[in-house]
Amino acid sequence: MILRFLGHSAFSLLSGSGHRVLIDPYLDGNPQAPVRADQLTADFIILSHAHGDHLGDTIGIAKRCGALVICVAELAGYLAAKGLKTHAMQIGGAHDFPFGRVKFTSAWHGSQTPDGHYAGLAAGILIWMDGVCVYHAGDTGLFYGMKLIGEMNRIDLFIVPIGDNYTMGSDDALKAVELVNPRVVIPMHYNTWPVIAADPEAFAAQVRSMGKECLVLQPGEEIRA
Ligand code: NI
Ligand code: MN
């Protein structure tokens, strides 16, 4: 599979079978986004929560592409009322999709749509695609349950926020890496605005000193996993 960083917390996954999956597609409001929303196509969109920097351009992309939006039930209800195709899930539940398996985990964070609607709980996302297990932690503070997630699943790619203020900062993210014990770490949710300024290379150096691989991806950069 091919994983591409689209800035902030947005990623695209392309499966070997050709399924196109977007996670948290916040593009047109993000000056660091490498593409505009109308340049992307998707078959599926997975959302960690409803804040504007995660819901992002979901409605436009999903309507144009007919993509299925996978998210917690309360947010799914909001999006279904706007005419989108949705698949409602909840934290702790997993489901098999044509591209692979998705399970939502807990995340310590809030969730509300940009126009003020209740959107259920914020989540982290586990995705199994082509034999690779990705843990996109969403927006979250550090929590000890990450150890359980790491023990029960062999995490290949751990995508973790480091920007502080709204989520974990780098020091807590290092502890998260220790708890999850993944193969590879990818930092996200930093430097989009001054309040979440962080040094991903300093974080990466600390991760590497723990004997783990860390990839600092530039917006638009992709890796084969
Ligand atoms: Ni948020
Ligand atoms: Mn956020």
Coordinates of C-alpha atoms and ligand atoms in Angstrom, one line a residue:
M1 CA 0.0 0.0 0.0
I2 CA 1.0 3.6 -0.5
L3 CA 0.6 6.1 2.3
R4 CA 0.7 9.8 1.4
F5 CA 0.9 12.7 3.9
L6 CA -1.4 15.6 2.9
G7 CA -0.5 18.0 5.7
H8 CA -1.8 18.3 9.3
S9 CA -3.6 15.0 10.1
A10 CA -4.6 14.2 6.6
F11 CA -3.4 11.1 4.8
S12 CA -4.3 9.1 1.8
L13 CA -3.9 5.3 1.5
L14 CA -3.9 3.5 -1.8
S15 CA -4.4 -0.3 -1.4
G16 CA -2.8 -2.8 -3.7
S17 CA -6.3 -3.6 -5.0
G18 CA -6.7 0.1 -6.0
H19 CA -9.0 1.4 -3.2
R20 CA -8.5 5.0 -2.4
V21 CA -8.9 6.0 1.3
L22 CA -8.7 9.5 2.8
I23 CA -8.2 10.2 6.5
D24 CA -9.2 13.6 7.9
P25 CA -9.0 15.5 4.6
Y26 CA -8.4 19.1 5.7
L27 CA -7.0 20.7 2.6
D28 CA -8.5 23.9 1.3
G29 CA -8.3 25.6 4.8
N30 CA -4.7 24.5 5.3
P31 CA -2.1 26.7 3.6
Q32 CA 0.4 23.8 3.9
A33 CA -1.8 21.3 2.0
P34 CA 0.0 20.0 -1.1
V35 CA -3.2 19.6 -3.2
R36 CA -6.6 21.2 -3.4
A37 CA -9.6 19.2 -2.3
D38 CA -10.9 19.1 -5.9
Q39 CA -7.7 17.4 -7.1
L40 CA -8.3 14.4 -4.9
T41 CA -10.5 11.4 -5.5
A42 CA -11.6 8.9 -2.8
D43 CA -13.7 5.7 -2.5
F44 CA -13.7 6.0 1.3
I45 CA -13.1 8.7 3.9
I46 CA -12.3 7.9 7.5
L47 CA -12.8 10.6 10.1
S48 CA -11.3 10.7 13.6
H49 CA -13.7 13.5 14.7
A50 CA -15.7 16.5 13.5
H51 CA -13.5 19.5 14.2
G52 CA -12.9 21.6 11.1
D53 CA -9.3 20.7 10.8
H54 CA -10.3 17.0 10.4
L55 CA -13.8 17.0 8.8
G56 CA -12.2 19.5 6.5
D57 CA -13.3 19.0 2.9
T58 CA -15.1 15.8 3.5
I59 CA -18.5 16.9 2.3
G60 CA -17.3 18.2 -1.0
I61 CA -15.1 15.3 -1.8
A62 CA -17.6 12.7 -0.7
K63 CA -20.4 14.3 -2.8
R64 CA -18.2 14.6 -5.9
C65 CA -16.7 11.1 -5.7
G66 CA -19.6 9.2 -4.1
A67 CA -17.2 8.2 -1.3
L68 CA -18.4 6.2 1.8
V69 CA -17.7 8.2 5.0
I70 CA -16.7 6.0 7.9
C71 CA -16.9 7.6 11.4
V72 CA -18.7 7.4 14.8
A73 CA -22.4 7.2 14.6
E74 CA -23.3 10.7 15.8
L75 CA -21.1 12.3 13.1
A76 CA -22.4 9.8 10.6
G77 CA -25.9 10.9 11.3
Y78 CA -25.0 14.6 10.7
L79 CA -23.3 13.8 7.4
A80 CA -26.1 11.5 6.2
A81 CA -28.5 14.3 6.8
K82 CA -26.3 16.3 4.3
G83 CA -26.8 13.6 1.7
L84 CA -23.5 11.7 2.2
K85 CA -23.1 7.9 2.2
T86 CA -22.0 6.9 5.6
H87 CA -21.0 3.9 7.7
A88 CA -21.6 4.5 11.4
M89 CA -19.3 2.8 13.9
Q90 CA -18.3 3.3 17.6
I91 CA -15.2 3.1 19.6
G92 CA -14.1 -0.4 20.2
G93 CA -15.9 -1.8 17.1
A94 CA -14.2 -3.1 14.0
H95 CA -15.6 -3.7 10.5
D96 CA -14.2 -5.2 7.2
F97 CA -14.4 -2.9 4.2
P98 CA -13.3 -3.7 0.6
F99 CA -9.9 -2.0 1.3
G100 CA -9.3 -3.6 4.7
R101 CA -10.4 -3.5 8.3
V102 CA -11.1 -0.4 10.4
K103 CA -11.4 -0.2 14.2
F104 CA -12.0 2.9 16.2
T105 CA -10.1 3.4 19.4
S106 CA -10.6 5.9 22.2
A107 CA -8.9 9.4 22.0
W108 CA -8.9 12.0 24.8
H109 CA -10.4 15.0 22.9
G110 CA -13.6 16.7 22.1
S111 CA -15.7 16.7 19.0
Q112 CA -18.3 19.1 17.5
T113 CA -19.0 20.0 13.9
P114 CA -17.8 23.5 12.7
D115 CA -21.5 24.7 12.8
G116 CA -21.9 23.6 16.4
H117 CA -23.6 20.2 16.1
Y118 CA -22.9 17.4 18.6
A119 CA -20.7 14.8 16.9
G120 CA -20.2 12.0 19.4
L121 CA -16.8 11.1 20.7
A122 CA -13.4 11.8 19.1
A123 CA -11.6 8.6 18.1
G124 CA -8.3 7.1 17.0
I125 CA -8.3 4.9 14.0
L126 CA -6.7 1.4 13.4
I127 CA -6.6 0.4 9.8
W128 CA -5.3 -2.9 8.4
M129 CA -4.6 -2.8 4.7
D130 CA -2.4 -5.2 2.6
G131 CA -1.0 -6.7 5.8
V132 CA 0.0 -3.4 7.3
C133 CA -1.4 -2.1 10.5
V134 CA -1.7 1.7 10.8
Y135 CA -2.7 3.4 14.0
H136 CA -3.7 7.1 13.4
A137 CA -4.1 8.4 16.9
G138 CA -6.4 11.3 15.9
D139 CA -6.3 14.3 18.2
T140 CA -5.6 13.0 21.6
G141 CA -3.8 13.5 24.9
L142 CA -1.6 10.7 26.2
F143 CA -3.4 7.9 27.8
Y144 CA -2.2 4.6 29.2
G145 CA -4.7 2.6 27.1
M146 CA -2.3 3.1 24.3
K147 CA -0.2 0.3 25.9
L148 CA -3.2 -2.1 25.5
I149 CA -3.6 -1.0 21.8
G150 CA 0.1 -1.8 21.2
E151 CA -0.1 -5.1 23.0
M152 CA -3.1 -6.4 21.2
N153 CA -2.1 -5.2 17.7
R154 CA 1.3 -5.3 16.0
I155 CA 1.4 -1.6 14.9
D156 CA 3.5 -1.0 11.8
L157 CA 2.9 2.7 11.3
F158 CA 2.0 4.8 14.4
I159 CA 0.8 8.3 13.3
V160 CA 1.0 10.5 16.3
P161 CA 0.3 14.2 17.1
I162 CA 3.2 16.2 18.5
G163 CA 2.0 19.8 18.2
D164 CA 0.9 20.3 21.8
N165 CA -1.9 22.7 23.0
Y166 CA -4.8 20.7 21.4
T167 CA -3.1 17.3 21.5
M168 CA -0.1 15.6 22.9
G169 CA 3.2 17.5 22.6
S170 CA 6.5 15.9 21.7
D171 CA 7.4 14.7 25.2
D172 CA 4.0 12.9 25.7
A173 CA 4.2 11.6 22.2
L174 CA 7.6 9.9 23.0
K175 CA 5.9 8.2 25.9
A176 CA 3.1 7.1 23.5
V177 CA 5.7 5.6 21.2
E178 CA 7.0 3.6 24.2
L179 CA 3.5 2.4 25.1
V180 CA 2.4 1.5 21.6
N181 CA 5.8 0.0 20.6
P182 CA 5.3 0.4 16.8
R183 CA 7.7 -0.5 14.0
V184 CA 7.7 3.1 12.5
V185 CA 6.6 6.4 13.8
I186 CA 5.2 9.3 11.7
P187 CA 4.5 12.7 13.5
M188 CA 1.5 14.8 12.6
H189 CA -0.6 17.8 13.7
Y190 CA 2.2 20.3 14.1
N191 CA 3.3 23.6 12.5
T192 CA -0.1 24.2 10.8
W193 CA -0.5 27.3 13.1
P194 CA 1.9 29.0 15.5
V195 CA 0.2 27.6 18.5
I196 CA 1.1 24.0 17.5
A197 CA 4.7 24.8 16.4
A198 CA 7.0 21.8 17.0
D199 CA 10.3 20.5 15.8
P200 CA 9.6 17.1 14.1
E201 CA 13.3 16.5 13.5
A202 CA 14.1 16.9 17.2
F203 CA 11.2 14.5 18.0
A204 CA 12.4 12.1 15.3
A205 CA 16.0 12.1 16.8
Q206 CA 14.5 11.1 20.2
V207 CA 12.4 8.4 18.7
R208 CA 15.5 7.0 16.9
S209 CA 17.4 7.1 20.2
M210 CA 14.8 4.6 21.4
G211 CA 15.8 2.3 18.6
K212 CA 12.7 3.0 16.5
E213 CA 12.3 4.3 12.9
C214 CA 10.7 7.7 12.6
L215 CA 9.7 9.3 9.2
V216 CA 9.2 13.0 9.1
L217 CA 7.0 13.3 5.9
Q218 CA 6.7 16.6 4.0
P219 CA 3.2 17.5 2.8
G220 CA 2.7 15.6 -0.4
E221 CA 5.4 13.0 0.3
E222 CA 4.4 9.3 0.1
I223 CA 5.9 6.0 1.3
R224 CA 5.3 2.4 0.3
A225 CA 4.5 0.3 3.3
Ligands
NI1 NI -9.7 18.3 17.2
MN2 MN -7.0 18.9 15.3

